[in-house]
PDB file of C-alpha atoms in Angstrom:
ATOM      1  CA  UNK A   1      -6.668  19.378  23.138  1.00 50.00           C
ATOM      2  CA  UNK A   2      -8.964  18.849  19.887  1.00 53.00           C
ATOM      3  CA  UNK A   3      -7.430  18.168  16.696  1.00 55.00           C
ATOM      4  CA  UNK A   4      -8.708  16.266  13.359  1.00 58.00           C
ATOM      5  CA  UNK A   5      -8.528  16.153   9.573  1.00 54.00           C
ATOM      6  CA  UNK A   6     -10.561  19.003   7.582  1.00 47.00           C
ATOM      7  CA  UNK A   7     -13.196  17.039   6.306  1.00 44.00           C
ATOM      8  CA  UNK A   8     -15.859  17.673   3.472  1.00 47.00           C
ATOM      9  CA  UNK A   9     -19.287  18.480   3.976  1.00 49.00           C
ATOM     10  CA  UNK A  10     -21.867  15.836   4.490  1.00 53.00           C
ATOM     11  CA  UNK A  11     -23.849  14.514   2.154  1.00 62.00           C
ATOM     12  CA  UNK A  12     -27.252  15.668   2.531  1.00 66.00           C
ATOM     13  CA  UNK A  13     -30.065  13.030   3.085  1.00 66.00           C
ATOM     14  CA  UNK A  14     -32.411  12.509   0.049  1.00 72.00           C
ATOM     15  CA  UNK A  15     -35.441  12.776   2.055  1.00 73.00           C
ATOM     16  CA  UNK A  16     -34.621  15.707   4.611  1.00 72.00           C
ATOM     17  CA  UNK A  17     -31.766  17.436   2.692  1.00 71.00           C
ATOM     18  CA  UNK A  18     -29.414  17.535   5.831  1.00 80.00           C
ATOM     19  CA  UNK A  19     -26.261  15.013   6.539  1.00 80.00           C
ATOM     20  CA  UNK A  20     -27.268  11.908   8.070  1.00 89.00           C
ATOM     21  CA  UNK A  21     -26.396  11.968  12.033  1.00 86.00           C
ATOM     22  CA  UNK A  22     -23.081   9.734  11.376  1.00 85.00           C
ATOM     23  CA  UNK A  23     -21.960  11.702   8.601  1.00 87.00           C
ATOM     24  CA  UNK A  24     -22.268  14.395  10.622  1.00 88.00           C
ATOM     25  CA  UNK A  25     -20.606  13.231  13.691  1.00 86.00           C
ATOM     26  CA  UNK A  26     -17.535  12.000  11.457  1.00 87.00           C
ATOM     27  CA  UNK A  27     -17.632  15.464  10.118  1.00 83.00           C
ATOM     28  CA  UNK A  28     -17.175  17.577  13.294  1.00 84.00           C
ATOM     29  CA  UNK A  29     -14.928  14.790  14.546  1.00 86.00           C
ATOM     30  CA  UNK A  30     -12.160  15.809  17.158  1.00 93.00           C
ATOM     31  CA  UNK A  31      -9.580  14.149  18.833  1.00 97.00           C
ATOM     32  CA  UNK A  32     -10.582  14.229  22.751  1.00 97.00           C
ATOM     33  CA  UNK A  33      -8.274  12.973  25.670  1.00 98.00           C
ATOM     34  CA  UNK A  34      -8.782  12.291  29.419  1.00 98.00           C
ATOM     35  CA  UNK A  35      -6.221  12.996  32.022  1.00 98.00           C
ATOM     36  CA  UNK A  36      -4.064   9.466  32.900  1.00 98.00           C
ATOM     37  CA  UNK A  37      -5.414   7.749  35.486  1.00 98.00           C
ATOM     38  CA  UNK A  38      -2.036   6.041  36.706  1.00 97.00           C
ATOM     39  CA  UNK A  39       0.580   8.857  35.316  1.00 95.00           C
ATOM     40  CA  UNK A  40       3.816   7.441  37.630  1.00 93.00           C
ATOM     41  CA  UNK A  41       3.210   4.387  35.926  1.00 96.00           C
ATOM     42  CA  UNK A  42       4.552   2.882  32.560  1.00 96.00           C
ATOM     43  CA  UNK A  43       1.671   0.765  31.153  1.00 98.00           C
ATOM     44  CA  UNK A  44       0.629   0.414  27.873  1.00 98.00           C
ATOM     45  CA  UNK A  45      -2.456   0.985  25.773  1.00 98.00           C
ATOM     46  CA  UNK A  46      -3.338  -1.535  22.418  1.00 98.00           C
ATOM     47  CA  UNK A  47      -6.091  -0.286  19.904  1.00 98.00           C
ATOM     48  CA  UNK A  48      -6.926  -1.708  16.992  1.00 98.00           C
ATOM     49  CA  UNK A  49      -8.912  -0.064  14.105  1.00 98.00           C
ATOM     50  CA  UNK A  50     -10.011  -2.933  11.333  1.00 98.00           C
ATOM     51  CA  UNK A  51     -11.851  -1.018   8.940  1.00 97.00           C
ATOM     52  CA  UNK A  52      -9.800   1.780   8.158  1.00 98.00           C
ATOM     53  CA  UNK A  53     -10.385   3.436   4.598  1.00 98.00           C
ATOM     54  CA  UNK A  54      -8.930   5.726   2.293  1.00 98.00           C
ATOM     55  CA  UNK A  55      -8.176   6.770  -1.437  1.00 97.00           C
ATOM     56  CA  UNK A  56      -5.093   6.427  -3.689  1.00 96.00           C
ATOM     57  CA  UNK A  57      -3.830   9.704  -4.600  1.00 97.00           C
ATOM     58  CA  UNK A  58      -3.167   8.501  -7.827  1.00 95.00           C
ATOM     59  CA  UNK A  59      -5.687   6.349  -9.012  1.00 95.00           C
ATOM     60  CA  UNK A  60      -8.479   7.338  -6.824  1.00 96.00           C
ATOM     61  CA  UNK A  61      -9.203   3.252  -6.004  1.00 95.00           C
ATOM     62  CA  UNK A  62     -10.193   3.000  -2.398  1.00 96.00           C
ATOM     63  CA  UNK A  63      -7.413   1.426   0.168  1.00 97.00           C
ATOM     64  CA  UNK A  64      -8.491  -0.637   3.346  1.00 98.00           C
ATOM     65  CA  UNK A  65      -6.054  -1.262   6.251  1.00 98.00           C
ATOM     66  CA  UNK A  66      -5.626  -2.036   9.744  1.00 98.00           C
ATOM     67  CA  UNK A  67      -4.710   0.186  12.208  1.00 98.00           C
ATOM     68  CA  UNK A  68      -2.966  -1.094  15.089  1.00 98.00           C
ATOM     69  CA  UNK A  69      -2.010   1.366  17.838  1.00 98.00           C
ATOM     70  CA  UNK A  70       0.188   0.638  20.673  1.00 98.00           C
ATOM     71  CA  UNK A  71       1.066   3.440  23.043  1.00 98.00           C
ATOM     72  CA  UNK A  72       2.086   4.086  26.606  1.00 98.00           C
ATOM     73  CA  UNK A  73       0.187   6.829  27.785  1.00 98.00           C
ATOM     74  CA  UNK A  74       1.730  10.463  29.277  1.00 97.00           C
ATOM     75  CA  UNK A  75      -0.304  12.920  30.905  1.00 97.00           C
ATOM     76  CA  UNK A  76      -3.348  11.787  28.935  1.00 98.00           C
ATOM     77  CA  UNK A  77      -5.166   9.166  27.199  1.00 98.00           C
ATOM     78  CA  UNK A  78      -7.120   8.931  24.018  1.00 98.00           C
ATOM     79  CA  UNK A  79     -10.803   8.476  24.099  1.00 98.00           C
ATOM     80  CA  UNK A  80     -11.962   5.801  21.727  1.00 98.00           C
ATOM     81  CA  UNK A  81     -14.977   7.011  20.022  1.00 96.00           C
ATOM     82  CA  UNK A  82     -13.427  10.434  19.050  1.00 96.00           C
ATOM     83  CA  UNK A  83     -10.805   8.326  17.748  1.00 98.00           C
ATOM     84  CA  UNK A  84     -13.313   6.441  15.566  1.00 96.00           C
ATOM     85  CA  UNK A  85     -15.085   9.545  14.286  1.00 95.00           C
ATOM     86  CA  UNK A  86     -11.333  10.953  13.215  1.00 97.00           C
ATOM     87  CA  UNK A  87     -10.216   7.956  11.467  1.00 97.00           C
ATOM     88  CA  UNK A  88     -13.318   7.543   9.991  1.00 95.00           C
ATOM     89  CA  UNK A  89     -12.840  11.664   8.499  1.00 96.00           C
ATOM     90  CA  UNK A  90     -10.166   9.886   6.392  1.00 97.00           C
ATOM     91  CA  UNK A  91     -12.853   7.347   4.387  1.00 95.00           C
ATOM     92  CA  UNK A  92     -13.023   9.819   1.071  1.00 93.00           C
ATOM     93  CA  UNK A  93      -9.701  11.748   1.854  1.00 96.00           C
ATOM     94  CA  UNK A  94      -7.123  11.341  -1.460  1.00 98.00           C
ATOM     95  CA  UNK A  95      -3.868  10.130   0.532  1.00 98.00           C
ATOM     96  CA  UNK A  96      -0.636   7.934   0.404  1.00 98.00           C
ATOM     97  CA  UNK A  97      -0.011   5.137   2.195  1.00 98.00           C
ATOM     98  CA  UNK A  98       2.967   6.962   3.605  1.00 98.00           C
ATOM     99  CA  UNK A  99       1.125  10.275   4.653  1.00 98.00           C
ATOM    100  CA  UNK A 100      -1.660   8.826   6.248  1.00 98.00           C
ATOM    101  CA  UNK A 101       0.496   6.936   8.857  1.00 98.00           C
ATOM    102  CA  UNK A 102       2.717   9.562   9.413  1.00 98.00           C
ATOM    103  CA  UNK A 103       0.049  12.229   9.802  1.00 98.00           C
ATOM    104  CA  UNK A 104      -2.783  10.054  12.127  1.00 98.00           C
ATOM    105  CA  UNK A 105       0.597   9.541  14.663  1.00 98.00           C
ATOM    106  CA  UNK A 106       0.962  13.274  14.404  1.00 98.00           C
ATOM    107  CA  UNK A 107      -2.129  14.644  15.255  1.00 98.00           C
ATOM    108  CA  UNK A 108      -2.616  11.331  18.264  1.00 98.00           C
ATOM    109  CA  UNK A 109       0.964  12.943  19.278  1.00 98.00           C
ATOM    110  CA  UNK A 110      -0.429  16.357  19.248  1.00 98.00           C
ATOM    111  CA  UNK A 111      -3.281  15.343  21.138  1.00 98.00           C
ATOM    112  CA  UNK A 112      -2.019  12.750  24.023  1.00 98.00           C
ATOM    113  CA  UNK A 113       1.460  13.821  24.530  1.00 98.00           C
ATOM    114  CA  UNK A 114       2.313   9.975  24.855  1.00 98.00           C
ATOM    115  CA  UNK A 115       5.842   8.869  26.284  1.00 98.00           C
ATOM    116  CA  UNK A 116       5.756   6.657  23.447  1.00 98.00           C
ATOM    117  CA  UNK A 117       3.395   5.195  20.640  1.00 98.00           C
ATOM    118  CA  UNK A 118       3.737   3.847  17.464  1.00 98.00           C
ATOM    119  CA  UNK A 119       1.413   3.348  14.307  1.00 98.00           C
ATOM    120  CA  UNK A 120       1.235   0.434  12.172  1.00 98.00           C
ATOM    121  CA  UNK A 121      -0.880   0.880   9.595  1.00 98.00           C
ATOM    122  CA  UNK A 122      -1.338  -2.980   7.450  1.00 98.00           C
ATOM    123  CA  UNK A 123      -2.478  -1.956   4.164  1.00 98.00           C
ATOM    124  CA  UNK A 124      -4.876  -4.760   1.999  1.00 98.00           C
ATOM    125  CA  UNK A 125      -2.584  -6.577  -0.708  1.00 97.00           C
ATOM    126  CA  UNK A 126      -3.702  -4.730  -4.099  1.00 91.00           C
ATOM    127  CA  UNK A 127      -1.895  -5.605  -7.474  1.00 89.00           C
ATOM    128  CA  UNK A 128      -0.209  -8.623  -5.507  1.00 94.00           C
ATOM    129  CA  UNK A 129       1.425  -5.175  -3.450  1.00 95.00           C
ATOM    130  CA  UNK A 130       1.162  -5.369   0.348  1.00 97.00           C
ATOM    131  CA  UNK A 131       2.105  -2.390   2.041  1.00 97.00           C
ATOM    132  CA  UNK A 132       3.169  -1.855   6.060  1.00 98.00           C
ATOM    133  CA  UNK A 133       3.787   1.278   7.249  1.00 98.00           C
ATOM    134  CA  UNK A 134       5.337   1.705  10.795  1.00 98.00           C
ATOM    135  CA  UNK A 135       5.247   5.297  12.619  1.00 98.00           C
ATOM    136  CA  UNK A 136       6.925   6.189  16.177  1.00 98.00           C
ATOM    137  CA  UNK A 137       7.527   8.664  18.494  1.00 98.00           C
ATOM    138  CA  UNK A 138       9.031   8.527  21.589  1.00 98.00           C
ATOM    139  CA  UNK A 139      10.950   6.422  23.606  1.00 96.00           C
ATOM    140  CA  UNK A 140       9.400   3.113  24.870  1.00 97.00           C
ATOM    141  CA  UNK A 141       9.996   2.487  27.782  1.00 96.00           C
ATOM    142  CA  UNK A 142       9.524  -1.141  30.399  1.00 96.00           C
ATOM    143  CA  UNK A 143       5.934  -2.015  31.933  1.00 91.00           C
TER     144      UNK A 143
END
């Protein structure tokens, strides 16, 4: 199952007038999954995504976080440069804190059908605010 965030057009190169090759990648970006190698067994998978970027709604300042994705796999698994390319669809995107979190674990849901995950995404301090935002689905259960 394929899923991802609409995002805008490229911008065209200066000297070719056509999107540079990672613009264009991030782009057509989808969310791809392989089936589980061990599905009878609970394990769990830990991703972490350091550079993560958006924009304030509101102001329109940029906001870094980190992304730190723990999830225990159901019938498949993510594949971890399609989940690059999608997160990286959200660099110039206009969204909250709040709706960001909530709708990455949404579409990863949508996508890997996970017994469990959660989202934390650590947002950088700005105006002496630090915001975490925790997501979940599922039920975790022991490894």
């Amino acid at each position: 199952m394929a899923t991802g965030p609409a995002a805008a057009s490229a911008s065209p190169d200066e000297q070719t007038g056509t999107p540079r090759y990672g613009e264009r990648a991030i782009a057509e970006a989808e969310l791809i999954c392989f089936d589980n190698p061990r599905p009878g067994r609970a394990y769990e998978v830990s991703i972490e995504l350091p550079e993560f970027t958006c924009t304030c709604p509101f102001s329109g300042y940029p906001d870094f976080a980190v992304l730190r994705l723990l999830y225990q796999p159901g019938p498949r698994v993510l594949e971890l440069k399609a989940l690059k390319l999608y997160v990286n669809a959200y660099r110039d995107r206009a969204i909250s804190h709040e709706e960001v979190a909530n709708r990455i674990l949404d579409d990863l849901v949508a996508a890997a059908e996970p017994a469990w995950m959660e989202l934390l995404a650590d947002f950088n301090p700005r105006g002496n605010v630090h915001t975490v935002v925790r997501v979940s689905h599922g039920s975790r259960q022991a490894c």
